[in-house]
PDB file of C-alpha atoms in Angstrom:
ATOM      1  CA  MET A   1      -7.159  -1.352 -20.832  1.00 84.00           C
ATOM      2  CA  ARG A   2      -9.979   0.252 -19.265  1.00 93.00           C
ATOM      3  CA  ILE A   3     -10.233   0.554 -15.003  1.00 95.00           C
ATOM      4  CA  SER A   4     -13.224  -2.416 -15.599  1.00 95.00           C
ATOM      5  CA  GLU A   5     -11.132  -4.311 -17.047  1.00 96.00           C
ATOM      6  CA  LEU A   6      -8.336  -4.030 -14.912  1.00 96.00           C
ATOM      7  CA  LYS A   7     -11.102  -4.809 -11.947  1.00 97.00           C
ATOM      8  CA  ARG A   8     -11.999  -8.552 -13.586  1.00 96.00           C
ATOM      9  CA  GLU A   9      -8.528  -9.182 -13.747  1.00 96.00           C
ATOM     10  CA  ALA A  10      -7.839  -8.504 -10.459  1.00 96.00           C
ATOM     11  CA  LEU A  11     -11.349 -10.780  -9.271  1.00 96.00           C
ATOM     12  CA  LEU A  12      -9.545 -13.579 -11.222  1.00 95.00           C
ATOM     13  CA  SER A  13      -6.013 -13.602 -10.187  1.00 96.00           C
ATOM     14  CA  LEU A  14      -7.929 -13.959  -7.032  1.00 96.00           C
ATOM     15  CA  LYS A  15     -10.241 -16.764  -8.017  1.00 95.00           C
ATOM     16  CA  GLY A  16      -8.632 -20.033  -5.035  1.00 93.00           C
ATOM     17  CA  LYS A  17      -7.173 -17.508  -4.016  1.00 95.00           C
ATOM     18  CA  TRP A  18      -9.613 -15.312  -1.457  1.00 96.00           C
ATOM     19  CA  GLY A  19      -8.901 -17.672   1.993  1.00 95.00           C
ATOM     20  CA  VAL A  20      -4.998 -16.638   2.019  1.00 96.00           C
ATOM     21  CA  ALA A  21      -5.852 -13.311   1.730  1.00 96.00           C
ATOM     22  CA  VAL A  22      -8.601 -12.504   3.504  1.00 96.00           C
ATOM     23  CA  SER A  23      -6.508 -13.765   6.312  1.00 96.00           C
ATOM     24  CA  LEU A  24      -3.519 -12.178   5.398  1.00 96.00           C
ATOM     25  CA  MET A  25      -5.845  -8.586   5.767  1.00 95.00           C
ATOM     26  CA  LEU A  26      -7.663 -10.200   9.697  1.00 95.00           C
ATOM     27  CA  LEU A  27      -3.444 -11.362  10.633  1.00 94.00           C
ATOM     28  CA  LEU A  28      -2.756  -7.388  10.236  1.00 94.00           C
ATOM     29  CA  PHE A  29      -5.108  -5.972  11.720  1.00 93.00           C
ATOM     30  CA  LEU A  30      -4.461  -7.689  14.953  1.00 91.00           C
ATOM     31  CA  ILE A  31      -0.753  -6.213  14.045  1.00 91.00           C
ATOM     32  CA  ASN A  32      -2.050  -2.386  13.886  1.00 88.00           C
ATOM     33  CA  VAL A  33      -5.107  -2.756  16.114  1.00 86.00           C
ATOM     34  CA  ILE A  34      -5.218  -5.483  18.309  1.00 85.00           C
ATOM     35  CA  LEU A  35      -1.421  -5.626  19.216  1.00 83.00           C
ATOM     36  CA  PRO A  36      -1.117  -1.924  20.504  1.00 81.00           C
ATOM     37  CA  ILE A  37      -4.600  -2.026  22.644  1.00 82.00           C
ATOM     38  CA  ILE A  38      -2.719  -5.082  24.708  1.00 83.00           C
ATOM     39  CA  VAL A  39       0.091  -3.406  24.740  1.00 79.00           C
ATOM     40  CA  GLU A  40      -1.372  -0.115  26.060  1.00 78.00           C
ATOM     41  CA  VAL A  41      -3.847  -2.387  29.190  1.00 80.00           C
ATOM     42  CA  ILE A  42      -1.001  -3.323  29.803  1.00 77.00           C
ATOM     43  CA  GLY A  43       1.328  -1.525  30.880  1.00 75.00           C
ATOM     44  CA  SER A  44      -1.743   1.411  32.061  1.00 72.00           C
ATOM     45  CA  GLY A  45      -2.367  -1.423  34.859  1.00 72.00           C
ATOM     46  CA  GLY A  46      -5.166  -3.381  33.681  1.00 75.00           C
ATOM     47  CA  PHE A  47      -8.061  -3.217  32.032  1.00 75.00           C
ATOM     48  CA  THR A  48      -9.441  -0.834  34.091  1.00 77.00           C
ATOM     49  CA  GLN A  49      -7.079   1.234  34.703  1.00 76.00           C
ATOM     50  CA  TRP A  50      -6.464   2.051  31.378  1.00 72.00           C
ATOM     51  CA  PHE A  51     -10.163   2.453  30.170  1.00 72.00           C
ATOM     52  CA  ALA A  52     -10.669   4.995  33.098  1.00 75.00           C
ATOM     53  CA  GLN A  53      -6.943   7.602  32.218  1.00 76.00           C
ATOM     54  CA  GLU A  54      -8.341  10.524  30.642  1.00 73.00           C
ATOM     55  CA  GLU A  55      -5.159  11.402  28.383  1.00 77.00           C
ATOM     56  CA  THR A  56      -2.675   8.515  26.852  1.00 72.00           C
ATOM     57  CA  PRO A  57       0.754   8.022  28.124  1.00 74.00           C
ATOM     58  CA  VAL A  58       3.113   9.862  27.212  1.00 79.00           C
ATOM     59  CA  TRP A  59       5.274   6.091  26.798  1.00 75.00           C
ATOM     60  CA  SER A  60       2.441   5.008  24.380  1.00 77.00           C
ATOM     61  CA  ASP A  61       2.944   7.905  22.247  1.00 79.00           C
ATOM     62  CA  ILE A  62       6.620   6.675  21.463  1.00 85.00           C
ATOM     63  CA  PHE A  63       5.139   2.682  21.030  1.00 84.00           C
ATOM     64  CA  GLY A  64       3.414   3.772  18.444  1.00 83.00           C
ATOM     65  CA  THR A  65       5.328   5.153  16.704  1.00 88.00           C
ATOM     66  CA  VAL A  66       7.749   2.696  16.708  1.00 90.00           C
ATOM     67  CA  LEU A  67       4.870   0.380  15.562  1.00 89.00           C
ATOM     68  CA  SER A  68       4.287   2.401  13.219  1.00 91.00           C
ATOM     69  CA  ILE A  69       7.962   3.007  11.576  1.00 93.00           C
ATOM     70  CA  ALA A  70       8.301  -0.863  11.753  1.00 94.00           C
ATOM     71  CA  LEU A  71       5.341  -2.052  10.280  1.00 94.00           C
ATOM     72  CA  ILE A  72       6.518  -0.005   7.122  1.00 96.00           C
ATOM     73  CA  PRO A  73       8.230  -2.768   5.338  1.00 96.00           C
ATOM     74  CA  LEU A  74       5.060  -4.824   6.221  1.00 96.00           C
ATOM     75  CA  THR A  75       2.333  -2.547   4.634  1.00 95.00           C
ATOM     76  CA  ILE A  76       4.503  -2.030   1.344  1.00 97.00           C
ATOM     77  CA  ALA A  77       5.910  -5.757   1.656  1.00 97.00           C
ATOM     78  CA  THR A  78       1.006  -6.622   1.157  1.00 97.00           C
ATOM     79  CA  THR A  79       1.471  -4.594  -2.218  1.00 97.00           C
ATOM     80  CA  TRP A  80       3.998  -7.576  -2.969  1.00 97.00           C
ATOM     81  CA  PHE A  81       1.776  -9.617  -2.465  1.00 97.00           C
ATOM     82  CA  TYR A  82      -1.310  -8.099  -4.538  1.00 97.00           C
ATOM     83  CA  LEU A  83       0.852  -8.233  -7.313  1.00 97.00           C
ATOM     84  CA  ASN A  84       2.460 -11.371  -7.048  1.00 96.00           C
ATOM     85  CA  ILE A  85      -1.184 -12.404  -7.094  1.00 96.00           C
ATOM     86  CA  VAL A  86      -1.735 -11.091 -10.642  1.00 96.00           C
ATOM     87  CA  ARG A  87       1.026 -12.164 -11.538  1.00 94.00           C
ATOM     88  CA  LYS A  88      -0.138 -15.783 -11.011  1.00 89.00           C
ATOM     89  CA  GLY A  89       2.328 -16.712  -8.730  1.00 87.00           C
ATOM     90  CA  ASN A  90       1.047 -18.679  -5.202  1.00 88.00           C
ATOM     91  CA  PRO A  91       2.094 -16.067  -2.947  1.00 90.00           C
ATOM     92  CA  ASP A  92       1.542 -17.575   0.824  1.00 92.00           C
ATOM     93  CA  ILE A  93       1.281 -15.151   4.790  1.00 94.00           C
ATOM     94  CA  PRO A  94       5.544 -15.843   5.937  1.00 94.00           C
ATOM     95  CA  GLU A  95       6.794 -14.616   2.534  1.00 93.00           C
ATOM     96  CA  VAL A  96       4.967 -11.007   3.092  1.00 95.00           C
ATOM     97  CA  PHE A  97       6.967 -11.245   6.910  1.00 95.00           C
ATOM     98  CA  ALA A  98      10.634 -12.151   4.674  1.00 95.00           C
ATOM     99  CA  ILE A  99      10.667  -9.007   4.253  1.00 95.00           C
ATOM    100  CA  TYR A 100      12.235  -8.552   7.451  1.00 95.00           C
ATOM    101  CA  LYS A 101      14.849 -10.684   6.596  1.00 94.00           C
ATOM    102  CA  GLU A 102      16.121  -8.138   4.688  1.00 92.00           C
ATOM    103  CA  GLY A 103      17.753  -5.904   6.313  1.00 92.00           C
ATOM    104  CA  LYS A 104      18.912  -2.922   3.437  1.00 94.00           C
ATOM    105  CA  THR A 105      15.384  -3.469   2.062  1.00 95.00           C
ATOM    106  CA  SER A 106      13.614  -2.802   5.087  1.00 96.00           C
ATOM    107  CA  PHE A 107      15.102   0.285   5.535  1.00 96.00           C
ATOM    108  CA  LYS A 108      15.327   1.249   2.533  1.00 97.00           C
ATOM    109  CA  ILE A 109      11.121   1.040   2.342  1.00 97.00           C
ATOM    110  CA  ILE A 110      11.125   3.072   5.229  1.00 97.00           C
ATOM    111  CA  GLY A 111      13.421   5.453   3.798  1.00 97.00           C
ATOM    112  CA  ALA A 112      11.405   5.066   0.174  1.00 97.00           C
ATOM    113  CA  SER A 113       8.092   6.031   2.881  1.00 96.00           C
ATOM    114  CA  ILE A 114       8.857   8.352   5.026  1.00 96.00           C
ATOM    115  CA  LEU A 115      10.381  11.199   1.966  1.00 96.00           C
ATOM    116  CA  GLN A 116       7.188  10.101  -0.257  1.00 96.00           C
ATOM    117  CA  GLY A 117       5.174  11.712   2.871  1.00 95.00           C
ATOM    118  CA  ILE A 118       7.824  14.968   3.354  1.00 95.00           C
ATOM    119  CA  PHE A 119       7.257  15.471  -0.828  1.00 95.00           C
ATOM    120  CA  ILE A 120       3.197  14.703  -0.574  1.00 94.00           C
ATOM    121  CA  PHE A 121       3.292  17.158   3.206  1.00 94.00           C
ATOM    122  CA  LEU A 122       5.290  19.638   1.304  1.00 93.00           C
ATOM    123  CA  TRP A 123       3.410  20.204  -2.064  1.00 92.00           C
ATOM    124  CA  SER A 124       0.339  19.986   0.754  1.00 92.00           C
ATOM    125  CA  LEU A 125       1.705  23.261   2.122  1.00 90.00           C
ATOM    126  CA  LEU A 126       0.680  25.130  -1.253  1.00 84.00           C
ATOM    127  CA  PHE A 127      -2.570  23.528  -1.803  1.00 83.00           C
ATOM    128  CA  ILE A 128      -3.999  20.301  -1.806  1.00 87.00           C
ATOM    129  CA  ILE A 129      -4.891  19.339  -5.018  1.00 90.00           C
ATOM    130  CA  PRO A 130      -1.189  19.975  -5.461  1.00 89.00           C
ATOM    131  CA  GLY A 131      -0.809  17.339  -2.269  1.00 92.00           C
ATOM    132  CA  ILE A 132      -3.512  14.776  -4.815  1.00 94.00           C
ATOM    133  CA  ILE A 133      -1.050  15.208  -7.665  1.00 95.00           C
ATOM    134  CA  LYS A 134       2.107  14.196  -6.291  1.00 95.00           C
ATOM    135  CA  SER A 135       0.334  11.357  -4.387  1.00 95.00           C
ATOM    136  CA  LEU A 136      -0.577  10.222  -7.798  1.00 96.00           C
ATOM    137  CA  SER A 137       3.058  10.434  -9.529  1.00 96.00           C
ATOM    138  CA  TYR A 138       4.586   8.661  -6.160  1.00 97.00           C
ATOM    139  CA  SER A 139       2.356   5.675  -5.780  1.00 96.00           C
ATOM    140  CA  GLN A 140       3.817   3.668  -7.971  1.00 97.00           C
ATOM    141  CA  LEU A 141       7.167   3.955  -6.021  1.00 97.00           C
ATOM    142  CA  PHE A 142       6.937   0.535  -4.362  1.00 97.00           C
ATOM    143  CA  PHE A 143       6.421  -1.174  -7.108  1.00 97.00           C
ATOM    144  CA  LEU A 144       9.016  -0.122  -9.267  1.00 97.00           C
ATOM    145  CA  LEU A 145      11.184  -0.869  -6.238  1.00 97.00           C
ATOM    146  CA  LYS A 146      10.483  -4.472  -6.041  1.00 96.00           C
ATOM    147  CA  ASP A 147      10.504  -4.801  -9.679  1.00 96.00           C
ATOM    148  CA  HIS A 148      14.046  -2.811  -9.981  1.00 96.00           C
ATOM    149  CA  PRO A 149      16.008  -2.934  -6.469  1.00 95.00           C
ATOM    150  CA  GLN A 150      19.044  -0.933  -8.041  1.00 95.00           C
ATOM    151  CA  LEU A 151      17.346   1.864  -8.347  1.00 95.00           C
ATOM    152  CA  THR A 152      17.854   4.389  -5.198  1.00 96.00           C
ATOM    153  CA  VAL A 153      15.291   5.881  -3.392  1.00 96.00           C
ATOM    154  CA  LEU A 154      15.288   9.487  -5.649  1.00 96.00           C
ATOM    155  CA  GLU A 155      15.641   7.434  -9.010  1.00 97.00           C
ATOM    156  CA  ALA A 156      12.421   5.487  -8.254  1.00 97.00           C
ATOM    157  CA  PHE A 157       9.934   8.296  -6.952  1.00 96.00           C
ATOM    158  CA  SER A 158      11.417  10.029 -10.547  1.00 96.00           C
ATOM    159  CA  GLU A 159      10.447   6.823 -12.378  1.00 96.00           C
ATOM    160  CA  SER A 160       6.987   7.124 -10.793  1.00 97.00           C
ATOM    161  CA  LYS A 161       6.640   9.964 -11.561  1.00 96.00           C
ATOM    162  CA  LYS A 162       7.593  10.332 -15.568  1.00 96.00           C
ATOM    163  CA  ARG A 163       5.216   6.765 -15.872  1.00 97.00           C
ATOM    164  CA  MET A 164       3.073   7.875 -14.354  1.00 96.00           C
ATOM    165  CA  LYS A 165       2.008  10.845 -16.533  1.00 95.00           C
ATOM    166  CA  GLY A 166      -0.787  11.055 -18.513  1.00 94.00           C
ATOM    167  CA  LEU A 167      -2.269   8.179 -15.711  1.00 96.00           C
ATOM    168  CA  LYS A 168      -2.455   9.408 -12.613  1.00 96.00           C
ATOM    169  CA  TRP A 169      -6.555  10.736 -13.674  1.00 96.00           C
ATOM    170  CA  LYS A 170      -7.840   7.020 -14.250  1.00 97.00           C
ATOM    171  CA  TYR A 171      -5.304   5.973 -11.391  1.00 97.00           C
ATOM    172  CA  PHE A 172      -7.437   8.694  -8.753  1.00 97.00           C
ATOM    173  CA  LEU A 173     -11.127   7.271 -11.046  1.00 97.00           C
ATOM    174  CA  MET A 174      -9.502   4.240 -10.044  1.00 97.00           C
ATOM    175  CA  HIS A 175      -9.632   4.755  -6.193  1.00 96.00           C
ATOM    176  CA  LEU A 176     -12.558   6.253  -6.393  1.00 96.00           C
ATOM    177  CA  SER A 177     -14.100   3.518  -7.758  1.00 96.00           C
ATOM    178  CA  PHE A 178     -14.090   1.261  -4.659  1.00 97.00           C
ATOM    179  CA  ILE A 179     -16.196   3.781  -2.943  1.00 96.00           C
ATOM    180  CA  GLY A 180     -19.220   3.023  -2.838  1.00 95.00           C
ATOM    181  CA  TRP A 181     -17.824  -0.622  -2.147  1.00 94.00           C
ATOM    182  CA  GLY A 182     -16.274   1.100   1.221  1.00 95.00           C
ATOM    183  CA  ILE A 183     -19.691   2.081   2.098  1.00 95.00           C
ATOM    184  CA  LEU A 184     -20.877  -0.573   2.367  1.00 94.00           C
ATOM    185  CA  CYS A 185     -18.435  -2.013   4.609  1.00 94.00           C
ATOM    186  CA  ILE A 186     -19.491  -0.353   6.966  1.00 92.00           C
ATOM    187  CA  PHE A 187     -23.112  -1.507   7.042  1.00 94.00           C
ATOM    188  CA  THR A 188     -20.632  -5.103   7.931  1.00 93.00           C
ATOM    189  CA  LEU A 189     -19.502  -3.165  11.081  1.00 91.00           C
ATOM    190  CA  GLY A 190     -16.110  -3.528   9.161  1.00 90.00           C
ATOM    191  CA  ILE A 191     -15.763  -7.112   8.713  1.00 94.00           C
ATOM    192  CA  GLY A 192     -16.601  -6.487   4.432  1.00 95.00           C
ATOM    193  CA  LEU A 193     -12.660  -4.550   4.442  1.00 95.00           C
ATOM    194  CA  LEU A 194     -11.907  -8.214   4.411  1.00 95.00           C
ATOM    195  CA  TRP A 195     -12.342  -9.224   1.378  1.00 96.00           C
ATOM    196  CA  LEU A 196     -12.942  -5.307   0.369  1.00 97.00           C
ATOM    197  CA  VAL A 197      -8.818  -3.878   0.851  1.00 96.00           C
ATOM    198  CA  PRO A 198      -7.803  -7.613  -1.009  1.00 97.00           C
ATOM    199  CA  TYR A 199      -9.380  -6.390  -3.868  1.00 97.00           C
ATOM    200  CA  ALA A 200      -8.476  -2.944  -4.113  1.00 97.00           C
ATOM    201  CA  GLY A 201      -5.283  -4.054  -3.219  1.00 97.00           C
ATOM    202  CA  THR A 202      -4.777  -6.564  -6.364  1.00 97.00           C
ATOM    203  CA  THR A 203      -6.811  -3.959  -8.838  1.00 98.00           C
ATOM    204  CA  MET A 204      -4.107  -1.757  -8.088  1.00 97.00           C
ATOM    205  CA  ALA A 205      -1.306  -4.538  -9.025  1.00 97.00           C
ATOM    206  CA  ALA A 206      -2.979  -5.125 -11.958  1.00 97.00           C
ATOM    207  CA  PHE A 207      -2.719  -1.518 -12.502  1.00 97.00           C
ATOM    208  CA  TYR A 208       0.908  -1.542 -12.212  1.00 97.00           C
ATOM    209  CA  ASN A 209       1.229  -5.759 -14.050  1.00 96.00           C
ATOM    210  CA  GLU A 210      -0.770  -3.837 -16.786  1.00 95.00           C
ATOM    211  CA  LEU A 211      -0.255   0.180 -17.667  1.00 95.00           C
ATOM    212  CA  ILE A 212       3.106   0.166 -15.834  1.00 96.00           C
ATOM    213  CA  VAL A 213       5.728  -2.524 -16.189  1.00 94.00           C
ATOM    214  CA  PRO A 214       5.078  -2.161 -20.415  1.00 90.00           C
ATOM    215  CA  GLN A 215       6.896   1.079 -20.299  1.00 87.00           C
ATOM    216  CA  ASP A 216       9.898  -1.029 -19.445  1.00 78.00           C
ATOM    217  CA  ASP A 217       9.921  -1.624 -23.318  1.00 64.00           C
ATOM    218  CA  SER A 218      10.070   1.889 -24.365  1.00 58.00           C
ATOM    219  CA  ASP A 219      12.560   2.705 -22.154  1.00 58.00           C
ATOM    220  CA  ASN A 220      14.316  -0.364 -23.629  1.00 52.00           C
ATOM    221  CA  ASP A 221      13.460   0.660 -27.300  1.00 47.00           C
ATOM    222  CA  GLN A 222      14.428   4.278 -26.797  1.00 42.00           C
ATOM    223  CA  ILE A 223      18.108   3.226 -25.230  1.00 32.00           C
ATOM    224  CA  GLU A 224      18.345   0.841 -28.522  1.00 37.00           C
ATOM    225  CA  ALA A 225      17.241   3.565 -31.031  1.00 35.00           C
TER     226      ALA A 225
END
């Protein structure tokens, strides 16, 4: 399936669901950007003191780090939200936050995300290209954990690497195809990202659903043979 077809499928899947997708993006923006600022202003003793400070307080750095880790499951649940859209479901915002009700899954996702970052960082030490290649190889990690929760984190890494063979270049080009839209969003002061991110995220989900999931059947056929 061509990239243009995947993007077309994403747009068709989003039809009638733009409202909830954009609302989710706005909410995530408030949580990821506005909430830390509010906490920092309050902790600094007010807006004047916060604005006048020359260095970020240590407690603020610690809070930011803890918050970033805590929000990892929410970020991944958002990608699953897009997958649900591609699969013609009717996702709503509460189901994204429901990930925190599954403690075991949340911690598994956090561990997988940290491990993914470490692996890509180590490969990047060799040179930037190996790091990019590995990031593409591991790109299906969290979708696979969604559809195959029985997999361990390391098994999901191996499975993503195996299934991305021959598809890494297409996946890379698919990301590049959104650069033009990203530049246009600059002229909207970032407001356009409320629509672009769901569009790109749903396209990535379509890539998984159309090119990665069908490999389940081929794997089963090999086992039976």
